[in-house]
PDB file of C-alpha atoms in Angstrom:
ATOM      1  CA  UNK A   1      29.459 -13.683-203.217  1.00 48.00           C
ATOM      2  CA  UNK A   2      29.324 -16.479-201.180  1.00 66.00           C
ATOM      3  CA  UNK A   3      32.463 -17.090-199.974  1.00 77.00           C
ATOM      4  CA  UNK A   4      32.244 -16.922-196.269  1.00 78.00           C
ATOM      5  CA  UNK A   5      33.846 -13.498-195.814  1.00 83.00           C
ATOM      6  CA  UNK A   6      32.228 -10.884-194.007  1.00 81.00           C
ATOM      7  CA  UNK A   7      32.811  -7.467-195.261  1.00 80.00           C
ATOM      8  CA  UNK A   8      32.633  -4.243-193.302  1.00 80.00           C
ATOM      9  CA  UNK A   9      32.447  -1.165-194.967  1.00 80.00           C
ATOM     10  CA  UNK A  10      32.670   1.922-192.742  1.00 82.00           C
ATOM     11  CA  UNK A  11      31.260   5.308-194.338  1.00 81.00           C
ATOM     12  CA  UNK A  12      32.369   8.955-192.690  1.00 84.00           C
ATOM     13  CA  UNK A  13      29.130  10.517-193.477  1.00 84.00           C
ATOM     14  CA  UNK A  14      31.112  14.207-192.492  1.00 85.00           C
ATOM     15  CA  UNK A  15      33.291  14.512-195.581  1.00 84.00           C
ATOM     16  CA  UNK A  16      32.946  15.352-198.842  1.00 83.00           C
ATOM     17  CA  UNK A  17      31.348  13.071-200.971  1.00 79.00           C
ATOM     18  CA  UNK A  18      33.060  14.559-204.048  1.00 84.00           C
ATOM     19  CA  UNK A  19      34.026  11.810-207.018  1.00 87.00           C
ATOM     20  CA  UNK A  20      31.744   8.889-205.877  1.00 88.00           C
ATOM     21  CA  UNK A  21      28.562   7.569-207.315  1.00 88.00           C
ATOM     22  CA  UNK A  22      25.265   8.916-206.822  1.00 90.00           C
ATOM     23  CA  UNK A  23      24.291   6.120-204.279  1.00 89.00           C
ATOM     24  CA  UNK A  24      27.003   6.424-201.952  1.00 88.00           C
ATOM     25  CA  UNK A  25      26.473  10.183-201.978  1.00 90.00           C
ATOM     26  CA  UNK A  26      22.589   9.481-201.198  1.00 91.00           C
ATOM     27  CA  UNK A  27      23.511   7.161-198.040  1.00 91.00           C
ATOM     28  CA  UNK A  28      25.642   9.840-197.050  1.00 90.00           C
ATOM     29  CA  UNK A  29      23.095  12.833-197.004  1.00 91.00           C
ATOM     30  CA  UNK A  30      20.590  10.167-195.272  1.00 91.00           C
ATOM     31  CA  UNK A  31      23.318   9.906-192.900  1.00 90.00           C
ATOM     32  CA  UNK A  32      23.252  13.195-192.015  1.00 90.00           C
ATOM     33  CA  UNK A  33      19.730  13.391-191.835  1.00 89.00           C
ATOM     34  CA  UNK A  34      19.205  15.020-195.006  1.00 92.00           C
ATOM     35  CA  UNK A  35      16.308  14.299-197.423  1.00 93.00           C
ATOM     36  CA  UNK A  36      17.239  12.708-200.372  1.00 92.00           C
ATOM     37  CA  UNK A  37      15.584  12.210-203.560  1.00 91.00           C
ATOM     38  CA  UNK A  38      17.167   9.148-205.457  1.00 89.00           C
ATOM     39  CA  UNK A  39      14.919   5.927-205.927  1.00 92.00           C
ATOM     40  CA  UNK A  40      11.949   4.173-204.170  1.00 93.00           C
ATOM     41  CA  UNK A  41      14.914   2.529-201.451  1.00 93.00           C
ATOM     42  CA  UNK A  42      16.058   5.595-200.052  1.00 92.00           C
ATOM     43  CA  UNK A  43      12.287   6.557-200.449  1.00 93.00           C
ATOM     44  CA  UNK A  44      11.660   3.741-198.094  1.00 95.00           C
ATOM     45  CA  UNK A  45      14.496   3.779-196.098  1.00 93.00           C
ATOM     46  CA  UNK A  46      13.677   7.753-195.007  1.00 94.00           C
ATOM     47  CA  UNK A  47      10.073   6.799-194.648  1.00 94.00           C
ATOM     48  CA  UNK A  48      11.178   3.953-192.084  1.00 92.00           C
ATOM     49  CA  UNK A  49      13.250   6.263-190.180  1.00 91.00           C
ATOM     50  CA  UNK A  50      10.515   8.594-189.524  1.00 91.00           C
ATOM     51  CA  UNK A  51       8.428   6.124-188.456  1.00 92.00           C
ATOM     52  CA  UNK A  52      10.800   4.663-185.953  1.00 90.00           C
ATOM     53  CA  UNK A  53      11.828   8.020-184.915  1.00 88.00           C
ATOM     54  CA  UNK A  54       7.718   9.025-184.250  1.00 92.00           C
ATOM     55  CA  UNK A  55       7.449   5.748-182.060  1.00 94.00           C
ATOM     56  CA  UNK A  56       7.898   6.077-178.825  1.00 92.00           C
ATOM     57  CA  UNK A  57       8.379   1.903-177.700  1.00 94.00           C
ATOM     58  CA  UNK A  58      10.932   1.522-181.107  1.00 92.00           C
ATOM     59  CA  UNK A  59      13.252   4.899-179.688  1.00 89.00           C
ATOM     60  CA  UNK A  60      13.235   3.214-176.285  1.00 91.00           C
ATOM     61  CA  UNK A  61      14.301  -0.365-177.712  1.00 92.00           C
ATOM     62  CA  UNK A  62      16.709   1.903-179.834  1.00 90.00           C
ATOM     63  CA  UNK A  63      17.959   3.367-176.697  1.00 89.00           C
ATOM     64  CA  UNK A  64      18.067  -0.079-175.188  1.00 92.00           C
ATOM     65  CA  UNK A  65      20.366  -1.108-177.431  1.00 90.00           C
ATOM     66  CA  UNK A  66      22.624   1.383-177.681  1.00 90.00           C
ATOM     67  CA  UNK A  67      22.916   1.234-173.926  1.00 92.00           C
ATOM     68  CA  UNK A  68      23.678  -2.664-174.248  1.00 91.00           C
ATOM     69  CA  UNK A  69      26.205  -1.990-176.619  1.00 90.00           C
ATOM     70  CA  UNK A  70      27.866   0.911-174.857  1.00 90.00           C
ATOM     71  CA  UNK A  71      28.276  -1.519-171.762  1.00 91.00           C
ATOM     72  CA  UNK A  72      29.482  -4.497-173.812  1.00 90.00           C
ATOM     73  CA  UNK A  73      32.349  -1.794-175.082  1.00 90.00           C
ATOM     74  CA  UNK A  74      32.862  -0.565-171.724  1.00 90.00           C
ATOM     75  CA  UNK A  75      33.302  -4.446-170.315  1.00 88.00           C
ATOM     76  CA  UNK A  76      35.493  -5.402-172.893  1.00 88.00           C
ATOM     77  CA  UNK A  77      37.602  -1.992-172.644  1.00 88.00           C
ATOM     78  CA  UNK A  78      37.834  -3.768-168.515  1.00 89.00           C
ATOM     79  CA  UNK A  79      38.877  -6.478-169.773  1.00 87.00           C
ATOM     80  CA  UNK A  80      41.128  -5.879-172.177  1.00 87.00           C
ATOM     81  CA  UNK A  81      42.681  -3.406-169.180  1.00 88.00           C
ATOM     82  CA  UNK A  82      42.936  -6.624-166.850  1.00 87.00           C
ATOM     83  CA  UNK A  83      44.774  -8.909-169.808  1.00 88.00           C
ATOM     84  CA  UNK A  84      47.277  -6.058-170.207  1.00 88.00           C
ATOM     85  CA  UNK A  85      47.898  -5.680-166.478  1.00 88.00           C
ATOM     86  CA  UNK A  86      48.222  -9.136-165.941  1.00 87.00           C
ATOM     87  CA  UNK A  87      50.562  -9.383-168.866  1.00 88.00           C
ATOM     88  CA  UNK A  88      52.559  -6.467-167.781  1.00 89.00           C
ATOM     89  CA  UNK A  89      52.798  -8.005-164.287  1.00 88.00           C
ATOM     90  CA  UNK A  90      54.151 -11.424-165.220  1.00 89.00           C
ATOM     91  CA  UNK A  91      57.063  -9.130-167.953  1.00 90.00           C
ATOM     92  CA  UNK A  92      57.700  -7.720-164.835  1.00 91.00           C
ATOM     93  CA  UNK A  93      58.173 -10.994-162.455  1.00 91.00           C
ATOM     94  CA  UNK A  94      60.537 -12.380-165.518  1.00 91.00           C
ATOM     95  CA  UNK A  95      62.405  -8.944-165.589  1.00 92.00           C
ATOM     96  CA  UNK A  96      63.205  -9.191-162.475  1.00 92.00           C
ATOM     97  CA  UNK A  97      63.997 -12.424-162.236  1.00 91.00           C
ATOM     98  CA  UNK A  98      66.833 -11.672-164.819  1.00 92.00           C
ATOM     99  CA  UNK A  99      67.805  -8.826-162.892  1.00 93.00           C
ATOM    100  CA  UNK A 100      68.346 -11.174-159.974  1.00 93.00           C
ATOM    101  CA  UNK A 101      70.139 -13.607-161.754  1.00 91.00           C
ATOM    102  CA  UNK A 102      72.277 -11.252-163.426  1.00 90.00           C
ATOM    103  CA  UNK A 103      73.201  -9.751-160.613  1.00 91.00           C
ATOM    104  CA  UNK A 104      74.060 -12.942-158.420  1.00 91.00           C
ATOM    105  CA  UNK A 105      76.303 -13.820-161.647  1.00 90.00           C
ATOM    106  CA  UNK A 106      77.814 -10.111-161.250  1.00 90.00           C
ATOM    107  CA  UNK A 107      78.653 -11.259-157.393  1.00 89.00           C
ATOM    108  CA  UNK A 108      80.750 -14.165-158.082  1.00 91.00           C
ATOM    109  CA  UNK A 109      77.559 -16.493-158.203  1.00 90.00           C
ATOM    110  CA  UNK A 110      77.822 -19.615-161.049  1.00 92.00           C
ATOM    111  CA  UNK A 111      74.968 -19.966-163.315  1.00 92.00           C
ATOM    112  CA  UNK A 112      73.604 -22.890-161.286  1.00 93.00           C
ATOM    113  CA  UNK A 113      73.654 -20.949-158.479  1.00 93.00           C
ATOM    114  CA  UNK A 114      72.102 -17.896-159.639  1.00 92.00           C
ATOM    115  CA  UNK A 115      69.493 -20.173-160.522  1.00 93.00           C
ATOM    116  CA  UNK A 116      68.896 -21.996-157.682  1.00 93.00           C
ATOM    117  CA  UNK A 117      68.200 -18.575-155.310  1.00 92.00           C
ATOM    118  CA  UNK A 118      65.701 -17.567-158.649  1.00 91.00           C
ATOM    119  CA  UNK A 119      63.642 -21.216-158.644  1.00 93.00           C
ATOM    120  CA  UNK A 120      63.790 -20.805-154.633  1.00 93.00           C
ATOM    121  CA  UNK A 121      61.680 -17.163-155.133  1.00 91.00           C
ATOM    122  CA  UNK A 122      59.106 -19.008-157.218  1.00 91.00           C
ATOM    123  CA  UNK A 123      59.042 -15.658-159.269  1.00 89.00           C
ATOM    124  CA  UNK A 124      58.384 -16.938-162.217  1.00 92.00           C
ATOM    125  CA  UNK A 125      57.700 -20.655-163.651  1.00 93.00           C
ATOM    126  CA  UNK A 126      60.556 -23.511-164.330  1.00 93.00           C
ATOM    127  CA  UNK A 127      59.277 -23.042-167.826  1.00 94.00           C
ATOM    128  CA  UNK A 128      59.550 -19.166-167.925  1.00 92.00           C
ATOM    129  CA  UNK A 129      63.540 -19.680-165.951  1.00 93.00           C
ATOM    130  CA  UNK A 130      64.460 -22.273-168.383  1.00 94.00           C
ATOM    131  CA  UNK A 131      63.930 -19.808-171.352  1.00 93.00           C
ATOM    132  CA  UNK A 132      66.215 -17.158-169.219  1.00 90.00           C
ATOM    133  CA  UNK A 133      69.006 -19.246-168.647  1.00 90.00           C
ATOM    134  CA  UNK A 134      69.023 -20.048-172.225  1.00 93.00           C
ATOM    135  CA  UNK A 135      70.187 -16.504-173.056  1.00 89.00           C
ATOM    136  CA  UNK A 136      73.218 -17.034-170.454  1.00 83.00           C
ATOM    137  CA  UNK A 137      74.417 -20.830-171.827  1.00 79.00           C
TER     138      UNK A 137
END
């Protein structure tokens, strides 16, 4: 089909095999390394893995690219880590901003007032303090 969609299809080569068709069983023992006997592609596809596997420049570009890939994981797993810090960090600027103002209001502070000491602190933005004095109004 041409409809634009890209389709993954993930296959755990370790299980049982057990009710599917004779092709999907095939890929799976060629998964594992196993010889298979099925039709000229798996034919070829073996007889293209040994090749590969017998040259020694292909296993290195192999090994290239796994190593590329394993660092393009590892950098996104970094900065996936930073987004979620710097998330966490700003929750954490707006908690306690509503801490503070709650706790002003507690004291005998108006509103207003509470406010005022929280937009002094530049804790958080006017944007991010407007949204928190909604929930007191």
């Amino acid at each position: 089909m041409q409809d634009g969609v890209t389709k993954i299809i993930i296959i755990n080569s370790q299980v049982s095999a057990e009710g599917q068709s004779e092709d999907l069983k095939a890929l799976a023992k060629l998964m594992n390394n196993e010889p298979v006997n099925l039709n000229k592609y798996f034919d070829y596809a073996q007889r293209r893995i040994k090749e590969i596997n017998e040259d020694p420049e292909m296993r290195e570009k192999i090994m290239l690219y796994e190593t590329r890939m394993l660092e393009r994981e590892q950098a996104a797993g970094k900065i996936a880590y930073a987004e979620g810090r710097k998330d966490g960090v700003e929750q954490g600027k707006v908690d306690s901003a509503k801490v503070i103002l709650e706790n002003q209001m507690d004291n005998g502070s108006t509103l207003e007032q509470a406010t005022e000491l929280v937009r002094n602190l530049k804790l958080i933005s006017d944007e991010e303090l407007n949204k928190l004095i909604a929930l007191y109004k």
